[in-house]
Amino acid sequence: MPRRRLLSGLALLLPALAACSTAPVPAEGTGGPARLDYGPDPSQFGELTLPAGDGPVPVVMVVHGGFWRSSYGLELGRPLAVDLANHGVAAWNVEYRRVGNGGGWTATFDDVAAALDRLADADPRLDLDRVVAVGHSAGGHLVAWLASRPGLPAGAPGAGAGGGRTVRLRGAVSQAGVLDLVDAVEEGVGGAAVTDLMGGTPGEFPDRYAVGSPVARVPIGVPVVCVHGTADGNVPIRQSERFTAASGDELLTLPGVDHFAVIDPSTDAWRACRDAAVRLAG
């Protein structure tokens, strides 16, 4: 059953990939996207899209999904980045090492933390006190985890900035996120996606799951808004329900909405995510 669920999810993702194959054009006056590297690996970069006008401007970091696998990339976040910039915020759409191209524990976690910290010297117009992250599916897991960075134990991935400035999130929006990794393994969410990311099962590596699973990091310390459709057949809404029950955070339930509507800028589902991000950014 878990394998069938994963295969059906991949099939449903193909139209989304096709829709993103041509990057949308930012509105007149917006800048970018400008590529910025945060490390030497080909996957350690992001695309910064600035809104029209002068700063300071809030920032929304966009983290794509795809069950942490190298088959999927930041092209999934490009339409969202354009829409965010067209609504007055800077968009930082990031790539990271994924399972199949050097990712997994701890590289994937290290990368999204380094990508966030790259904002510290990215552009003087960015208001680093108003940085929010939006992530879909596996990206929802990563942004909720990023929000918990200040509470991570010393030596954990993401706990430090490698000698540079650590950028802290003001909040995060999880779009159909995988927020309870232990439950996801038990329920077969994404087939073997979680164990591939973590290098094994919760029984084999309980310390990794205690650090890397967002539900294990509550209280997070900043708000995490969970947006989830009731018709999601890839990541069940149970994931967001379990997280918000533990954290007390807000759950926006979208009746009849599937897994991918939240990353389609033409939908009310995406607009709910964007509005939540702008609200968190203040």
PDB file of C-alpha atoms in Angstrom:
ATOM      1  CA  MET A   1       0.000   0.000   0.000  1.00  0.00           C
ATOM      2  CA  PRO A   2       2.725   2.585   0.800  1.00  0.00           C
ATOM      3  CA  ARG A   3       4.355   1.937  -2.611  1.00  0.00           C
ATOM      4  CA  ARG A   4       1.039   2.428  -4.438  1.00  0.00           C
ATOM      5  CA  ARG A   5       0.489   5.676  -2.549  1.00  0.00           C
ATOM      6  CA  LEU A   6       3.925   6.954  -3.565  1.00  0.00           C
ATOM      7  CA  LEU A   7       3.489   6.000  -7.220  1.00  0.00           C
ATOM      8  CA  SER A   8       0.103   7.696  -7.431  1.00  0.00           C
ATOM      9  CA  GLY A   9       1.609  10.794  -5.873  1.00  0.00           C
ATOM     10  CA  LEU A  10       4.402  10.894  -8.427  1.00  0.00           C
ATOM     11  CA  ALA A  11       1.893  10.553 -11.243  1.00  0.00           C
ATOM     12  CA  LEU A  12      -0.127  13.455  -9.882  1.00  0.00           C
ATOM     13  CA  LEU A  13       3.023  15.562  -9.600  1.00  0.00           C
ATOM     14  CA  LEU A  14       3.819  15.331 -13.322  1.00  0.00           C
ATOM     15  CA  PRO A  15       1.254  17.981 -14.349  1.00  0.00           C
ATOM     16  CA  ALA A  16       2.643  20.337 -11.714  1.00  0.00           C
ATOM     17  CA  LEU A  17       6.153  19.825 -13.071  1.00  0.00           C
ATOM     18  CA  ALA A  18       4.960  20.485 -16.606  1.00  0.00           C
ATOM     19  CA  ALA A  19       3.231  23.678 -15.518  1.00  0.00           C
ATOM     20  CA  CYS A  20       6.484  24.904 -13.987  1.00  0.00           C
ATOM     21  CA  SER A  21       8.712  24.040 -16.951  1.00  0.00           C
ATOM     22  CA  THR A  22       8.497  27.641 -18.181  1.00  0.00           C
ATOM     23  CA  ALA A  23       9.273  30.140 -15.450  1.00  0.00           C
ATOM     24  CA  PRO A  24       6.587  32.829 -15.022  1.00  0.00           C
ATOM     25  CA  VAL A  25       7.574  36.401 -15.764  1.00  0.00           C
ATOM     26  CA  PRO A  26       7.707  38.808 -12.798  1.00  0.00           C
ATOM     27  CA  ALA A  27       5.610  41.943 -12.981  1.00  0.00           C
ATOM     28  CA  GLU A  28       7.237  45.048 -14.418  1.00  0.00           C
ATOM     29  CA  GLY A  29       9.542  46.676 -11.909  1.00  0.00           C
ATOM     30  CA  THR A  30      10.336  43.549  -9.930  1.00  0.00           C
ATOM     31  CA  GLY A  31      13.900  42.322  -9.938  1.00  0.00           C
ATOM     32  CA  GLY A  32      15.271  38.875 -10.579  1.00  0.00           C
ATOM     33  CA  PRO A  33      15.369  36.118 -10.131  1.00  0.00           C
ATOM     34  CA  ALA A  34      19.032  36.484  -9.218  1.00  0.00           C
ATOM     35  CA  ARG A  35      20.953  33.286  -8.517  1.00  0.00           C
ATOM     36  CA  LEU A  36      22.912  33.265  -5.241  1.00  0.00           C
ATOM     37  CA  ASP A  37      25.092  30.354  -4.140  1.00  0.00           C
ATOM     38  CA  TYR A  38      25.378  29.368  -0.490  1.00  0.00           C
ATOM     39  CA  GLY A  39      27.856  26.503  -0.957  1.00  0.00           C
ATOM     40  CA  PRO A  40      30.032  24.743  -3.553  1.00  0.00           C
ATOM     41  CA  ASP A  41      27.630  21.920  -4.464  1.00  0.00           C
ATOM     42  CA  PRO A  42      25.528  22.444  -7.628  1.00  0.00           C
ATOM     43  CA  SER A  43      22.376  22.136  -5.494  1.00  0.00           C
ATOM     44  CA  GLN A  44      23.472  24.764  -2.969  1.00  0.00           C
ATOM     45  CA  PHE A  45      21.880  27.869  -4.447  1.00  0.00           C
ATOM     46  CA  GLY A  46      18.721  29.904  -4.474  1.00  0.00           C
ATOM     47  CA  GLU A  47      16.908  32.446  -6.607  1.00  0.00           C
ATOM     48  CA  LEU A  48      16.109  35.841  -5.097  1.00  0.00           C
ATOM     49  CA  THR A  49      13.213  37.778  -6.621  1.00  0.00           C
ATOM     50  CA  LEU A  50      12.679  41.308  -5.335  1.00  0.00           C
ATOM     51  CA  PRO A  51       9.448  43.294  -5.507  1.00  0.00           C
ATOM     52  CA  ALA A  52       9.197  46.672  -7.182  1.00  0.00           C
ATOM     53  CA  GLY A  53      10.285  49.705  -5.175  1.00  0.00           C
ATOM     54  CA  ASP A  54      12.856  50.347  -2.493  1.00  0.00           C
ATOM     55  CA  GLY A  55      13.425  48.435   0.706  1.00  0.00           C
ATOM     56  CA  PRO A  56      13.242  47.423   3.391  1.00  0.00           C
ATOM     57  CA  VAL A  57      11.031  44.523   2.336  1.00  0.00           C
ATOM     58  CA  PRO A  58       9.996  41.341   4.149  1.00  0.00           C
ATOM     59  CA  VAL A  59      11.251  38.024   2.799  1.00  0.00           C
ATOM     60  CA  VAL A  60       9.469  34.733   2.154  1.00  0.00           C
ATOM     61  CA  MET A  61      11.759  31.742   1.739  1.00  0.00           C
ATOM     62  CA  VAL A  62      10.190  29.118  -0.544  1.00  0.00           C
ATOM     63  CA  VAL A  63      11.177  25.460  -0.023  1.00  0.00           C
ATOM     64  CA  HIS A  64       9.893  22.979  -2.590  1.00  0.00           C
ATOM     65  CA  GLY A  65       8.716  19.436  -1.933  1.00  0.00           C
ATOM     66  CA  GLY A  66       9.071  16.103  -3.714  1.00  0.00           C
ATOM     67  CA  PHE A  67       9.637  13.756  -0.741  1.00  0.00           C
ATOM     68  CA  TRP A  68      13.211  15.081  -0.372  1.00  0.00           C
ATOM     69  CA  ARG A  69      14.211  13.321  -3.616  1.00  0.00           C
ATOM     70  CA  SER A  70      16.542  14.631  -6.323  1.00  0.00           C
ATOM     71  CA  SER A  71      13.884  14.037  -9.007  1.00  0.00           C
ATOM     72  CA  TYR A  72      12.258  17.344  -8.030  1.00  0.00           C
ATOM     73  CA  GLY A  73      13.757  20.811  -7.835  1.00  0.00           C
ATOM     74  CA  LEU A  74      13.190  24.478  -7.183  1.00  0.00           C
ATOM     75  CA  GLU A  75      11.326  24.922 -10.470  1.00  0.00           C
ATOM     76  CA  LEU A  76       8.284  23.922  -8.389  1.00  0.00           C
ATOM     77  CA  GLY A  77       8.702  27.103  -6.348  1.00  0.00           C
ATOM     78  CA  ARG A  78       9.251  29.563  -9.199  1.00  0.00           C
ATOM     79  CA  PRO A  79       5.570  30.381  -9.830  1.00  0.00           C
ATOM     80  CA  LEU A  80       5.106  30.999  -6.100  1.00  0.00           C
ATOM     81  CA  ALA A  81       8.181  33.245  -5.960  1.00  0.00           C
ATOM     82  CA  VAL A  82       6.853  35.384  -8.797  1.00  0.00           C
ATOM     83  CA  ASP A  83       3.455  35.715  -7.155  1.00  0.00           C
ATOM     84  CA  LEU A  84       5.021  36.675  -3.831  1.00  0.00           C
ATOM     85  CA  ALA A  85       7.196  39.360  -5.455  1.00  0.00           C
ATOM     86  CA  ASN A  86       4.181  40.676  -7.311  1.00  0.00           C
ATOM     87  CA  HIS A  87       2.508  41.085  -3.907  1.00  0.00           C
ATOM     88  CA  GLY A  88       5.265  43.169  -2.394  1.00  0.00           C
ATOM     89  CA  VAL A  89       7.593  40.728  -0.665  1.00  0.00           C
ATOM     90  CA  ALA A  90      10.996  39.381  -1.621  1.00  0.00           C
ATOM     91  CA  ALA A  91      10.990  35.687  -2.502  1.00  0.00           C
ATOM     92  CA  TRP A  92      13.992  33.448  -1.771  1.00  0.00           C
ATOM     93  CA  ASN A  93      13.346  30.197  -3.656  1.00  0.00           C
ATOM     94  CA  VAL A  94      15.967  27.671  -2.541  1.00  0.00           C
ATOM     95  CA  GLU A  95      17.454  24.459  -3.817  1.00  0.00           C
ATOM     96  CA  TYR A  96      19.132  21.916  -1.552  1.00  0.00           C
ATOM     97  CA  ARG A  97      20.811  18.529  -1.685  1.00  0.00           C
ATOM     98  CA  ARG A  98      18.198  15.805  -1.827  1.00  0.00           C
ATOM     99  CA  VAL A  99      18.227  12.015  -1.544  1.00  0.00           C
ATOM    100  CA  GLY A 100      19.909  10.790  -4.705  1.00  0.00           C
ATOM    101  CA  ASN A 101      22.329  13.699  -5.084  1.00  0.00           C
ATOM    102  CA  GLY A 102      24.133  13.870  -1.759  1.00  0.00           C
ATOM    103  CA  GLY A 103      21.189  14.751   0.453  1.00  0.00           C
ATOM    104  CA  GLY A 104      19.724  13.033   3.489  1.00  0.00           C
ATOM    105  CA  TRP A 105      20.835  13.218   7.095  1.00  0.00           C
ATOM    106  CA  THR A 106      22.432  15.669   7.742  1.00  0.00           C
ATOM    107  CA  ALA A 107      23.108  17.331   4.371  1.00  0.00           C
ATOM    108  CA  THR A 108      19.513  18.295   3.556  1.00  0.00           C
ATOM    109  CA  PHE A 109      19.066  19.914   6.976  1.00  0.00           C
ATOM    110  CA  ASP A 110      22.453  21.644   6.793  1.00  0.00           C
ATOM    111  CA  ASP A 111      21.576  23.061   3.388  1.00  0.00           C
ATOM    112  CA  VAL A 112      18.238  24.674   4.194  1.00  0.00           C
ATOM    113  CA  ALA A 113      19.781  26.234   7.309  1.00  0.00           C
ATOM    114  CA  ALA A 114      22.698  27.585   5.260  1.00  0.00           C
ATOM    115  CA  ALA A 115      20.300  28.843   2.592  1.00  0.00           C
ATOM    116  CA  LEU A 116      18.361  30.775   5.232  1.00  0.00           C
ATOM    117  CA  ASP A 117      21.553  32.274   6.638  1.00  0.00           C
ATOM    118  CA  ARG A 118      22.648  33.325   3.145  1.00  0.00           C
ATOM    119  CA  LEU A 119      20.034  36.072   3.380  1.00  0.00           C
ATOM    120  CA  ALA A 120      22.266  37.872   5.901  1.00  0.00           C
ATOM    121  CA  ASP A 121      24.387  39.310   3.092  1.00  0.00           C
ATOM    122  CA  ALA A 122      22.110  38.796   0.082  1.00  0.00           C
ATOM    123  CA  ASP A 123      20.732  42.311  -0.464  1.00  0.00           C
ATOM    124  CA  PRO A 124      20.588  45.417   1.757  1.00  0.00           C
ATOM    125  CA  ARG A 125      16.906  45.924   0.935  1.00  0.00           C
ATOM    126  CA  LEU A 126      15.870  42.776   2.805  1.00  0.00           C
ATOM    127  CA  ASP A 127      14.314  43.211   6.240  1.00  0.00           C
ATOM    128  CA  LEU A 128      15.903  40.321   8.128  1.00  0.00           C
ATOM    129  CA  ASP A 129      13.599  40.841  11.090  1.00  0.00           C
ATOM    130  CA  ARG A 130      10.653  39.850   8.869  1.00  0.00           C
ATOM    131  CA  VAL A 131      11.672  36.552   7.289  1.00  0.00           C
ATOM    132  CA  VAL A 132       9.036  33.826   6.903  1.00  0.00           C
ATOM    133  CA  ALA A 133       9.347  30.441   5.180  1.00  0.00           C
ATOM    134  CA  VAL A 134       6.749  28.631   3.077  1.00  0.00           C
ATOM    135  CA  GLY A 135       7.257  24.973   2.226  1.00  0.00           C
ATOM    136  CA  HIS A 136       5.240  22.300   0.451  1.00  0.00           C
ATOM    137  CA  SER A 137       5.099  18.637   1.516  1.00  0.00           C
ATOM    138  CA  ALA A 138       8.733  17.721   2.276  1.00  0.00           C
ATOM    139  CA  GLY A 139       9.382  21.456   2.138  1.00  0.00           C
ATOM    140  CA  GLY A 140       6.701  21.902   4.801  1.00  0.00           C
ATOM    141  CA  HIS A 141       8.710  19.603   7.019  1.00  0.00           C
ATOM    142  CA  LEU A 142      11.872  21.607   6.376  1.00  0.00           C
ATOM    143  CA  VAL A 143      10.369  25.044   7.065  1.00  0.00           C
ATOM    144  CA  ALA A 144       8.750  23.918  10.311  1.00  0.00           C
ATOM    145  CA  TRP A 145      12.086  22.436  11.327  1.00  0.00           C
ATOM    146  CA  LEU A 146      13.867  25.689  10.362  1.00  0.00           C
ATOM    147  CA  ALA A 147      11.485  27.604  12.592  1.00  0.00           C
ATOM    148  CA  SER A 148      12.672  25.472  15.521  1.00  0.00           C
ATOM    149  CA  ARG A 149      16.381  26.245  15.034  1.00  0.00           C
ATOM    150  CA  PRO A 150      16.816  28.446  18.144  1.00  0.00           C
ATOM    151  CA  GLY A 151      15.809  25.494  20.334  1.00  0.00           C
ATOM    152  CA  LEU A 152      18.043  22.867  18.710  1.00  0.00           C
ATOM    153  CA  PRO A 153      20.702  21.264  20.921  1.00  0.00           C
ATOM    154  CA  ALA A 154      24.318  22.305  20.407  1.00  0.00           C
ATOM    155  CA  GLY A 155      25.962  20.344  17.635  1.00  0.00           C
ATOM    156  CA  ALA A 156      22.708  19.526  15.868  1.00  0.00           C
ATOM    157  CA  PRO A 157      22.447  20.337  12.154  1.00  0.00           C
ATOM    158  CA  GLY A 158      21.251  23.888  11.742  1.00  0.00           C
ATOM    159  CA  ALA A 159      22.063  24.888  15.323  1.00  0.00           C
ATOM    160  CA  GLY A 160      24.859  27.263  14.291  1.00  0.00           C
ATOM    161  CA  ALA A 161      25.691  29.514  11.374  1.00  0.00           C
ATOM    162  CA  GLY A 162      29.218  28.278  10.743  1.00  0.00           C
ATOM    163  CA  GLY A 163      30.753  31.495  12.055  1.00  0.00           C
ATOM    164  CA  GLY A 164      28.358  33.784  10.191  1.00  0.00           C
ATOM    165  CA  ARG A 165      25.093  35.415  11.153  1.00  0.00           C
ATOM    166  CA  THR A 166      22.162  33.151  11.917  1.00  0.00           C
ATOM    167  CA  VAL A 167      18.894  34.348  10.366  1.00  0.00           C
ATOM    168  CA  ARG A 168      15.836  33.452  12.396  1.00  0.00           C
ATOM    169  CA  LEU A 169      12.390  32.910  11.027  1.00  0.00           C
ATOM    170  CA  ARG A 170       9.521  35.041  12.245  1.00  0.00           C
ATOM    171  CA  GLY A 171       7.145  32.234  11.325  1.00  0.00           C
ATOM    172  CA  ALA A 172       6.505  29.459   8.829  1.00  0.00           C
ATOM    173  CA  VAL A 173       3.693  28.195   6.606  1.00  0.00           C
ATOM    174  CA  SER A 174       3.578  24.438   6.114  1.00  0.00           C
ATOM    175  CA  GLN A 175       1.673  23.462   2.968  1.00  0.00           C
ATOM    176  CA  ALA A 176       0.572  19.848   3.429  1.00  0.00           C
ATOM    177  CA  GLY A 177       3.783  19.236   5.350  1.00  0.00           C
ATOM    178  CA  VAL A 178       5.243  15.998   6.677  1.00  0.00           C
ATOM    179  CA  LEU A 179       5.468  17.199  10.265  1.00  0.00           C
ATOM    180  CA  ASP A 180       5.585  13.984  12.304  1.00  0.00           C
ATOM    181  CA  LEU A 181       8.333  11.818  10.831  1.00  0.00           C
ATOM    182  CA  VAL A 182       7.757   8.896  13.188  1.00  0.00           C
ATOM    183  CA  ASP A 183       4.062   8.738  12.337  1.00  0.00           C
ATOM    184  CA  ALA A 184       4.908   9.119   8.640  1.00  0.00           C
ATOM    185  CA  VAL A 185       7.143   6.037   8.796  1.00  0.00           C
ATOM    186  CA  GLU A 186       4.487   4.055  10.635  1.00  0.00           C
ATOM    187  CA  GLU A 187       1.777   5.108   8.146  1.00  0.00           C
ATOM    188  CA  GLY A 188       3.946   4.622   5.040  1.00  0.00           C
ATOM    189  CA  VAL A 189       3.694   8.242   3.898  1.00  0.00           C
ATOM    190  CA  GLY A 190       5.820   8.515   0.757  1.00  0.00           C
ATOM    191  CA  GLY A 191       6.826   4.862   0.893  1.00  0.00           C
ATOM    192  CA  ALA A 192      10.445   4.795   2.099  1.00  0.00           C
ATOM    193  CA  ALA A 193      10.925   8.554   1.669  1.00  0.00           C
ATOM    194  CA  VAL A 194      11.340   9.352   5.360  1.00  0.00           C
ATOM    195  CA  THR A 195      13.700   6.484   6.144  1.00  0.00           C
ATOM    196  CA  ASP A 196      15.749   7.381   3.067  1.00  0.00           C
ATOM    197  CA  LEU A 197      16.004  10.959   4.331  1.00  0.00           C
ATOM    198  CA  MET A 198      16.923   9.982   7.879  1.00  0.00           C
ATOM    199  CA  GLY A 199      19.147   7.027   6.997  1.00  0.00           C
ATOM    200  CA  GLY A 200      16.998   4.517   8.843  1.00  0.00           C
ATOM    201  CA  THR A 201      13.948   3.986  11.033  1.00  0.00           C
ATOM    202  CA  PRO A 202      12.995   5.760  14.263  1.00  0.00           C
ATOM    203  CA  GLY A 203      13.962   2.613  16.133  1.00  0.00           C
ATOM    204  CA  GLU A 204      17.431   2.656  14.602  1.00  0.00           C
ATOM    205  CA  PHE A 205      18.060   6.402  14.997  1.00  0.00           C
ATOM    206  CA  PRO A 206      15.780   7.850  17.688  1.00  0.00           C
ATOM    207  CA  ASP A 207      18.140  10.777  18.288  1.00  0.00           C
ATOM    208  CA  ARG A 208      17.915  11.845  14.643  1.00  0.00           C
ATOM    209  CA  TYR A 209      14.138  11.819  14.715  1.00  0.00           C
ATOM    210  CA  ALA A 210      14.126  13.748  17.987  1.00  0.00           C
ATOM    211  CA  VAL A 211      16.102  16.518  16.267  1.00  0.00           C
ATOM    212  CA  GLY A 212      14.681  16.344  12.740  1.00  0.00           C
ATOM    213  CA  SER A 213      10.937  15.812  13.262  1.00  0.00           C
ATOM    214  CA  PRO A 214       9.059  19.113  13.788  1.00  0.00           C
ATOM    215  CA  VAL A 215       6.507  17.625  16.157  1.00  0.00           C
ATOM    216  CA  ALA A 216       9.379  16.541  18.408  1.00  0.00           C
ATOM    217  CA  ARG A 217      10.642  20.153  18.548  1.00  0.00           C
ATOM    218  CA  VAL A 218       7.523  21.775  20.018  1.00  0.00           C
ATOM    219  CA  PRO A 219       7.211  24.346  21.383  1.00  0.00           C
ATOM    220  CA  ILE A 220       8.720  25.829  18.225  1.00  0.00           C
ATOM    221  CA  GLY A 221       8.895  29.376  19.589  1.00  0.00           C
ATOM    222  CA  VAL A 222       7.401  31.131  16.538  1.00  0.00           C
ATOM    223  CA  PRO A 223       4.050  30.535  14.837  1.00  0.00           C
ATOM    224  CA  VAL A 224       3.708  27.760  12.260  1.00  0.00           C
ATOM    225  CA  VAL A 225       0.525  27.958  10.179  1.00  0.00           C
ATOM    226  CA  CYS A 226      -0.416  24.584   8.701  1.00  0.00           C
ATOM    227  CA  VAL A 227      -2.458  24.632   5.492  1.00  0.00           C
ATOM    228  CA  HIS A 228      -3.813  21.239   4.437  1.00  0.00           C
ATOM    229  CA  GLY A 229      -6.500  19.933   2.116  1.00  0.00           C
ATOM    230  CA  THR A 230      -8.959  17.284   3.246  1.00  0.00           C
ATOM    231  CA  ALA A 231      -8.618  15.454  -0.110  1.00  0.00           C
ATOM    232  CA  ASP A 232      -4.833  15.133   0.104  1.00  0.00           C
ATOM    233  CA  GLY A 233      -3.969  11.574  -0.899  1.00  0.00           C
ATOM    234  CA  ASN A 234      -0.197  12.011  -0.662  1.00  0.00           C
ATOM    235  CA  VAL A 235       0.355  13.514   2.774  1.00  0.00           C
ATOM    236  CA  PRO A 236      -2.737  12.931   4.916  1.00  0.00           C
ATOM    237  CA  ILE A 237      -4.127  15.856   6.876  1.00  0.00           C
ATOM    238  CA  ARG A 238      -3.450  13.726   9.944  1.00  0.00           C
ATOM    239  CA  GLN A 239       0.121  15.043   9.761  1.00  0.00           C
ATOM    240  CA  SER A 240      -0.939  18.655  10.251  1.00  0.00           C
ATOM    241  CA  GLU A 241      -3.572  17.698  12.806  1.00  0.00           C
ATOM    242  CA  ARG A 242      -1.019  15.885  14.953  1.00  0.00           C
ATOM    243  CA  PHE A 243       1.415  18.777  14.794  1.00  0.00           C
ATOM    244  CA  THR A 244      -1.085  21.502  15.626  1.00  0.00           C
ATOM    245  CA  ALA A 245      -2.568  19.412  18.431  1.00  0.00           C
ATOM    246  CA  ALA A 246       0.899  19.234  19.988  1.00  0.00           C
ATOM    247  CA  SER A 247       1.969  22.815  19.248  1.00  0.00           C
ATOM    248  CA  GLY A 248      -1.265  24.788  19.544  1.00  0.00           C
ATOM    249  CA  ASP A 249      -0.583  26.375  16.160  1.00  0.00           C
ATOM    250  CA  GLU A 250      -3.165  27.328  13.554  1.00  0.00           C
ATOM    251  CA  LEU A 251      -4.535  24.742  11.114  1.00  0.00           C
ATOM    252  CA  LEU A 252      -6.223  26.025   7.967  1.00  0.00           C
ATOM    253  CA  THR A 253      -8.299  23.126   6.676  1.00  0.00           C
ATOM    254  CA  LEU A 254      -9.176  23.299   2.978  1.00  0.00           C
ATOM    255  CA  PRO A 255     -12.263  21.157   2.228  1.00  0.00           C
ATOM    256  CA  GLY A 256     -11.942  19.032  -0.899  1.00  0.00           C
ATOM    257  CA  VAL A 257      -8.467  20.323  -1.762  1.00  0.00           C
ATOM    258  CA  ASP A 258      -5.755  17.926  -2.963  1.00  0.00           C
ATOM    259  CA  HIS A 259      -2.002  17.864  -2.410  1.00  0.00           C
ATOM    260  CA  PHE A 260      -0.978  20.157  -5.269  1.00  0.00           C
ATOM    261  CA  ALA A 261      -3.542  22.973  -5.268  1.00  0.00           C
ATOM    262  CA  VAL A 262      -1.543  24.760  -2.574  1.00  0.00           C
ATOM    263  CA  ILE A 263       1.330  25.322  -5.046  1.00  0.00           C
ATOM    264  CA  ASP A 264      -0.845  26.518  -7.913  1.00  0.00           C
ATOM    265  CA  PRO A 265      -0.879  30.344  -7.874  1.00  0.00           C
ATOM    266  CA  SER A 266      -4.285  30.415  -9.609  1.00  0.00           C
ATOM    267  CA  THR A 267      -6.041  28.745  -6.666  1.00  0.00           C
ATOM    268  CA  ASP A 268      -7.640  29.968  -3.470  1.00  0.00           C
ATOM    269  CA  ALA A 269      -5.573  27.286  -1.726  1.00  0.00           C
ATOM    270  CA  TRP A 270      -2.314  29.026  -2.663  1.00  0.00           C
ATOM    271  CA  ARG A 271      -3.763  32.427  -1.816  1.00  0.00           C
ATOM    272  CA  ALA A 272      -4.514  31.143   1.700  1.00  0.00           C
ATOM    273  CA  CYS A 273      -0.844  30.165   2.012  1.00  0.00           C
ATOM    274  CA  ARG A 274       0.402  33.483   0.638  1.00  0.00           C
ATOM    275  CA  ASP A 275      -1.902  35.495   2.883  1.00  0.00           C
ATOM    276  CA  ALA A 276      -0.724  33.539   5.929  1.00  0.00           C
ATOM    277  CA  ALA A 277       2.918  34.189   5.018  1.00  0.00           C
ATOM    278  CA  VAL A 278       2.360  37.918   4.515  1.00  0.00           C
ATOM    279  CA  ARG A 279       0.458  38.077   7.805  1.00  0.00           C
ATOM    280  CA  LEU A 280       3.296  36.345   9.671  1.00  0.00           C
ATOM    281  CA  ALA A 281       5.844  38.677   8.096  1.00  0.00           C
ATOM    282  CA  GLY A 282       3.961  41.612   9.551  1.00  0.00           C
TER     283      GLY A 282
END
